[in-house]
mmCIF file of the C-alpha atoms, coordinates in Angstrom:
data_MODEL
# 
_entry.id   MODEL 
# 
loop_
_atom_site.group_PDB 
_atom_site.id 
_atom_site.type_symbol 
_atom_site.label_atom_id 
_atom_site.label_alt_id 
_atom_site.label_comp_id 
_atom_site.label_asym_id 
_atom_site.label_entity_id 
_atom_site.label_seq_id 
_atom_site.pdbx_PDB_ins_code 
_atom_site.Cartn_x 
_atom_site.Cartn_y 
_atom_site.Cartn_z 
_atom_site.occupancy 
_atom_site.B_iso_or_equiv 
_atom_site.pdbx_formal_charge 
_atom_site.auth_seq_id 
_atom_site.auth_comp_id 
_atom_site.auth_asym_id 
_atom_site.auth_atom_id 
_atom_site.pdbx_PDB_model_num 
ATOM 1   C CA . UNK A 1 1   ? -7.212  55.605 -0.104  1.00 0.00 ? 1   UNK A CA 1 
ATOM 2   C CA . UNK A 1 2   ? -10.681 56.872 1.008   1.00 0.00 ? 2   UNK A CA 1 
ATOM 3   C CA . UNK A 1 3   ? -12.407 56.834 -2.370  1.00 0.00 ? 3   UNK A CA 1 
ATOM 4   C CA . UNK A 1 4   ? -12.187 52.929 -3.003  1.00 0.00 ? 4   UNK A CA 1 
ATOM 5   C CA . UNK A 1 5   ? -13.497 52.551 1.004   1.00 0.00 ? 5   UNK A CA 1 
ATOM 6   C CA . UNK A 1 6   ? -16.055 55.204 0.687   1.00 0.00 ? 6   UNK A CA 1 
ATOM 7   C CA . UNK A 1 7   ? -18.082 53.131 -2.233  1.00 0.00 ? 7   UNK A CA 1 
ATOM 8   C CA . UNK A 1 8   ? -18.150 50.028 0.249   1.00 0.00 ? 8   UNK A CA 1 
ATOM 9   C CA . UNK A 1 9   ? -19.049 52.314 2.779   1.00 0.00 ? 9   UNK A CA 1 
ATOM 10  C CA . UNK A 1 10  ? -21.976 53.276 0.921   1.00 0.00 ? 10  UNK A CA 1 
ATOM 11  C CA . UNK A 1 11  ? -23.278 49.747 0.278   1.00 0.00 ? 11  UNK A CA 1 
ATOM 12  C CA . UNK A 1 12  ? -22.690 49.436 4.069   1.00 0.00 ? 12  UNK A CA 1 
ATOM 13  C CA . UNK A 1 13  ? -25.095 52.084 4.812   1.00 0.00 ? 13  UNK A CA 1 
ATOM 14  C CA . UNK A 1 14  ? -27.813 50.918 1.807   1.00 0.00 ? 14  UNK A CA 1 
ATOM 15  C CA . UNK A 1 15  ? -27.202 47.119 3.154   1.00 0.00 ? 15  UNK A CA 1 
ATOM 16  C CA . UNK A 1 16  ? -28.929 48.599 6.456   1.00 0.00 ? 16  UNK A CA 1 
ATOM 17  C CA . UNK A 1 17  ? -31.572 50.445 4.345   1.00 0.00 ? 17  UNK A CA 1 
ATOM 18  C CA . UNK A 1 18  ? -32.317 52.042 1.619   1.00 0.00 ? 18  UNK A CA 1 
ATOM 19  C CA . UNK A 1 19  ? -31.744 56.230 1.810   1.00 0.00 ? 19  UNK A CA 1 
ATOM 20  C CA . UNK A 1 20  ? -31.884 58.970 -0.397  1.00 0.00 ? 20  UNK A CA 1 
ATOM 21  C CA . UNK A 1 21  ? -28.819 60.749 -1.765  1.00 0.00 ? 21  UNK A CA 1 
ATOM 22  C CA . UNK A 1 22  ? -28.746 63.924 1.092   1.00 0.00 ? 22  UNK A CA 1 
ATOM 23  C CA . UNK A 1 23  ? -29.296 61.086 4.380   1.00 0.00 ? 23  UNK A CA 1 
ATOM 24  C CA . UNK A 1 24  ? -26.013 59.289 2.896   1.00 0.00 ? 24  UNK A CA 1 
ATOM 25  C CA . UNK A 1 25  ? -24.240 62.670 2.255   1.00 0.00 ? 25  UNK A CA 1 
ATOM 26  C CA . UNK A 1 26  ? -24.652 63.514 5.654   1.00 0.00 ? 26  UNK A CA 1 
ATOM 27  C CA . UNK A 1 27  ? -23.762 60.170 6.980   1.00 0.00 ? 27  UNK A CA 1 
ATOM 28  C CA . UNK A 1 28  ? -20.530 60.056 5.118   1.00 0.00 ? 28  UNK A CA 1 
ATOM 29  C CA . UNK A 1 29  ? -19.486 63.898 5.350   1.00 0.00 ? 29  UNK A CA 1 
ATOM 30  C CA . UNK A 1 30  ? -20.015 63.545 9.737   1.00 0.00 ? 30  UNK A CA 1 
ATOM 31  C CA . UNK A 1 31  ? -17.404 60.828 9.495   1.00 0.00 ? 31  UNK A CA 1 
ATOM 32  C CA . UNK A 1 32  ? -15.266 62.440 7.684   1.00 0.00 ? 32  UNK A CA 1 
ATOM 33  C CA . UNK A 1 33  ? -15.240 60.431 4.370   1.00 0.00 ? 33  UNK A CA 1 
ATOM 34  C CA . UNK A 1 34  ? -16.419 62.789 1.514   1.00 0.00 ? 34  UNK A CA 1 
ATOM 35  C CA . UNK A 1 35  ? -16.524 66.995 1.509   1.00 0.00 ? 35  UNK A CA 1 
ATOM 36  C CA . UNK A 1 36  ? -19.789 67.377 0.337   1.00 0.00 ? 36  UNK A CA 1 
ATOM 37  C CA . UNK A 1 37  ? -22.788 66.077 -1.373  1.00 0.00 ? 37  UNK A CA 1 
ATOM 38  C CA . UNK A 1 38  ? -21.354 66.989 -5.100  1.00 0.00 ? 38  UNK A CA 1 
ATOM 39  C CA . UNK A 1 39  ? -18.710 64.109 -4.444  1.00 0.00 ? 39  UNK A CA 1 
ATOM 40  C CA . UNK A 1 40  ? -21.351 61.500 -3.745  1.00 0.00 ? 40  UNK A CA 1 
ATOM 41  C CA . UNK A 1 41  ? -23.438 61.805 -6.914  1.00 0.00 ? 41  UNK A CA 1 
ATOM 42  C CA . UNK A 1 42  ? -20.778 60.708 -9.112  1.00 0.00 ? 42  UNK A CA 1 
ATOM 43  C CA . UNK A 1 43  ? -20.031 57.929 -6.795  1.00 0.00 ? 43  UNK A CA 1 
ATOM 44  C CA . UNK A 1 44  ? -23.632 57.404 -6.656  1.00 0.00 ? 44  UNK A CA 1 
ATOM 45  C CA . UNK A 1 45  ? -23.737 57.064 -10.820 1.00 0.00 ? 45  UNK A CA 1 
ATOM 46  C CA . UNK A 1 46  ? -20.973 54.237 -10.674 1.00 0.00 ? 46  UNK A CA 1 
ATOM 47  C CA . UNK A 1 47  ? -22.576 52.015 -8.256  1.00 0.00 ? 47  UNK A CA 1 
ATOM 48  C CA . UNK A 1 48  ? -25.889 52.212 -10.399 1.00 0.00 ? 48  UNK A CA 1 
ATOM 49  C CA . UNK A 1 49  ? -23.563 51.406 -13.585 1.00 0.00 ? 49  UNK A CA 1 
ATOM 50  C CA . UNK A 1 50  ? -21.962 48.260 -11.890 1.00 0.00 ? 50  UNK A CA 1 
ATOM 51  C CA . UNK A 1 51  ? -25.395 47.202 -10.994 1.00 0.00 ? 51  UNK A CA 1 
ATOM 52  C CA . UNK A 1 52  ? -24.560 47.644 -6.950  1.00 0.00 ? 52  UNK A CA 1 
ATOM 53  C CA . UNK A 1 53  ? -27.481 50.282 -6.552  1.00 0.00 ? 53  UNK A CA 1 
ATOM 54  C CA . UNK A 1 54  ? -30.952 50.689 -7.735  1.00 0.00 ? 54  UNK A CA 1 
ATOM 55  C CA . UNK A 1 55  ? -32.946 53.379 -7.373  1.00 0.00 ? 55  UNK A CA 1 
ATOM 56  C CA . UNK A 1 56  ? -36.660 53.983 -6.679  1.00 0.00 ? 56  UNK A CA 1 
ATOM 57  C CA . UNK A 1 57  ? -39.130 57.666 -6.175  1.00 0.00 ? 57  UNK A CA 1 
ATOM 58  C CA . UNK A 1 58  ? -40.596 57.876 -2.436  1.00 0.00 ? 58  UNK A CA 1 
ATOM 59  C CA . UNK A 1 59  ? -42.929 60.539 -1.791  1.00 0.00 ? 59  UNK A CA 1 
ATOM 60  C CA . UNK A 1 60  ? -41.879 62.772 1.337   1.00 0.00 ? 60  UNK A CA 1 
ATOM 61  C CA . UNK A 1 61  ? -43.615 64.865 3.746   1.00 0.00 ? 61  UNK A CA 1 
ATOM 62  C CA . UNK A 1 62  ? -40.931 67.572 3.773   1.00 0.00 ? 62  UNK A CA 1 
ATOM 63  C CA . UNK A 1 63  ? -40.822 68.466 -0.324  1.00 0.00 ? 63  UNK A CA 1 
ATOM 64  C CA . UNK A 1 64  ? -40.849 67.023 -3.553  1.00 0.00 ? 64  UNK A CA 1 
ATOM 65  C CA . UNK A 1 65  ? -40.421 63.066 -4.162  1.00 0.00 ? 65  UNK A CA 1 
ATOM 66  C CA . UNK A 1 66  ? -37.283 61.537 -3.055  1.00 0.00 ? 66  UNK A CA 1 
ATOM 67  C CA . UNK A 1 67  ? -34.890 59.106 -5.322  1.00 0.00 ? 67  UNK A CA 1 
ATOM 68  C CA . UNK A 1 68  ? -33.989 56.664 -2.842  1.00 0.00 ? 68  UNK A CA 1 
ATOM 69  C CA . UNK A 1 69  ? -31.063 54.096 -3.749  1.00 0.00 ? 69  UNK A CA 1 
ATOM 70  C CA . UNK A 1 70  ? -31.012 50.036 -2.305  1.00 0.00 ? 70  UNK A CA 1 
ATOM 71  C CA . UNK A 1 71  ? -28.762 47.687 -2.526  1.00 0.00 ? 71  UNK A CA 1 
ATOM 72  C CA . UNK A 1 72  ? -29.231 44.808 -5.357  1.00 0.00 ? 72  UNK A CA 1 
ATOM 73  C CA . UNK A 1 73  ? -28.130 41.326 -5.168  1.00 0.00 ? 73  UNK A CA 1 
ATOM 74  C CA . UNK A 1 74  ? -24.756 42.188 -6.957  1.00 0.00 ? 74  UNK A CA 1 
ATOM 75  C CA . UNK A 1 75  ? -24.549 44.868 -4.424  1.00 0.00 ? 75  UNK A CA 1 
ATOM 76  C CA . UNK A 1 76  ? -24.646 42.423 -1.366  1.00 0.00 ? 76  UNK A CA 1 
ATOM 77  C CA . UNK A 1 77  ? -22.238 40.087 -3.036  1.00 0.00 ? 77  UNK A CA 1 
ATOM 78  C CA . UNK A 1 78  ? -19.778 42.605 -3.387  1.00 0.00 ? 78  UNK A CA 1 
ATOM 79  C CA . UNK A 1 79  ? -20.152 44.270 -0.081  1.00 0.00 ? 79  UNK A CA 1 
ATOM 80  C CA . UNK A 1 80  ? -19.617 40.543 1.277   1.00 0.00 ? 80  UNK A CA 1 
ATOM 81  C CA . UNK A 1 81  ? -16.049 40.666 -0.704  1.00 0.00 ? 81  UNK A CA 1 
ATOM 82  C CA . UNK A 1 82  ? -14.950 43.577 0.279   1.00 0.00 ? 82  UNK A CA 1 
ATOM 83  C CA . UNK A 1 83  ? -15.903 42.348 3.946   1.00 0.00 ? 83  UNK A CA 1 
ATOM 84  C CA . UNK A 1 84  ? -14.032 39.300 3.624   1.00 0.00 ? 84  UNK A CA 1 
ATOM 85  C CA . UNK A 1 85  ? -11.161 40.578 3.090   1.00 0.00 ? 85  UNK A CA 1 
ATOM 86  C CA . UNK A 1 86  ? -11.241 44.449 5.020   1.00 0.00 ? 86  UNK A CA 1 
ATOM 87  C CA . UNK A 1 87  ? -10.039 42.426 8.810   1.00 0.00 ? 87  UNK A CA 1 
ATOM 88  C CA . UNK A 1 88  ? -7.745  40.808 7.887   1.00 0.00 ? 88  UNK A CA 1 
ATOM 89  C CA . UNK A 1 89  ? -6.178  43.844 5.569   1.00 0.00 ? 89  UNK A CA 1 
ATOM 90  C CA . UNK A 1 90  ? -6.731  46.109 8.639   1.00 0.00 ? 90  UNK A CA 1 
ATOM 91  C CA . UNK A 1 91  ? -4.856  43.722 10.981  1.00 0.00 ? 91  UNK A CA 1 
ATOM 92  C CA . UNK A 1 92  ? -1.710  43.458 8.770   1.00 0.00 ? 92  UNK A CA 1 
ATOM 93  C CA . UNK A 1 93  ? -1.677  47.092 8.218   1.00 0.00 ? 93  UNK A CA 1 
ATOM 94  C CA . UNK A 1 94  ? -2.086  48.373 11.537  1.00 0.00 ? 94  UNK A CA 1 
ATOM 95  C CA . UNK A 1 95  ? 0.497   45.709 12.343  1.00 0.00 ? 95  UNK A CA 1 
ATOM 96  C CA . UNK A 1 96  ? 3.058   47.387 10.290  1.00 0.00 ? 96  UNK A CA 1 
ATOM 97  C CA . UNK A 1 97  ? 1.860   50.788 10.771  1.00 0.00 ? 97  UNK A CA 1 
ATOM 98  C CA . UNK A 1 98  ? 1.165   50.391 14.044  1.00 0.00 ? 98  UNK A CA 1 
ATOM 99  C CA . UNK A 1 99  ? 1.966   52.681 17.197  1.00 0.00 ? 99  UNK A CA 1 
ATOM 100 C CA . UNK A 1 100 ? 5.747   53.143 17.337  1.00 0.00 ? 100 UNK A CA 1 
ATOM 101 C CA . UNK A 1 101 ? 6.744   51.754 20.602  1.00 0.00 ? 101 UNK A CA 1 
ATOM 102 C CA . UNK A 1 102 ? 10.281  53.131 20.602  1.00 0.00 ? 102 UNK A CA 1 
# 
């Protein structure tokens, strides 16, 4: 169930701003959503094929250049989809799945 989430959870985090590949790893591995890094580079290499990512060099202060991905138009659109229809999924599924009362 996590992997189809974790891609919109991506474009969440890119929507906010764009980051390179080891500030989204560690985003996504704290809560709990991928194992490591080497899960998120594949993931990483679909997005850019659906046209949902771009990518761009950044120089940093701490090493080599950085490949920093952003989220296109096609990107936003999608992540506005998936939005549309994640509350009200949630709030039938946690209806039926729910605490058991009993």
């Amino acid at each position: 169930m996590r992997k189809g989430v974790v891609e919109y959870c991506v474009l969440g985090l890119l929507a906010r701003e764009p980051m390179y590949g080891w500030q989204l790893s560690d985003a996504l591995t704290r809560a709990g959503l991928i194992a490591s890094i080497g899960t998120l580079y594949p993931l990483l290499a679909r997005l850019r094929e659906n046209g949902w990512v771009t990518t761009f060099d950044r120089a940093s202060d701490a090493g080599p250049v950085r490949k920093y991905y952003e989220l296109t138009d096609a990107g936003a659109h999608s992540l506005a989809q998936f939005r549309a229809q994640w509350t009200p999924f949630t709030g039938v599924v946690t209806a039926m799945v729910g605490e058991d009362t009993a």
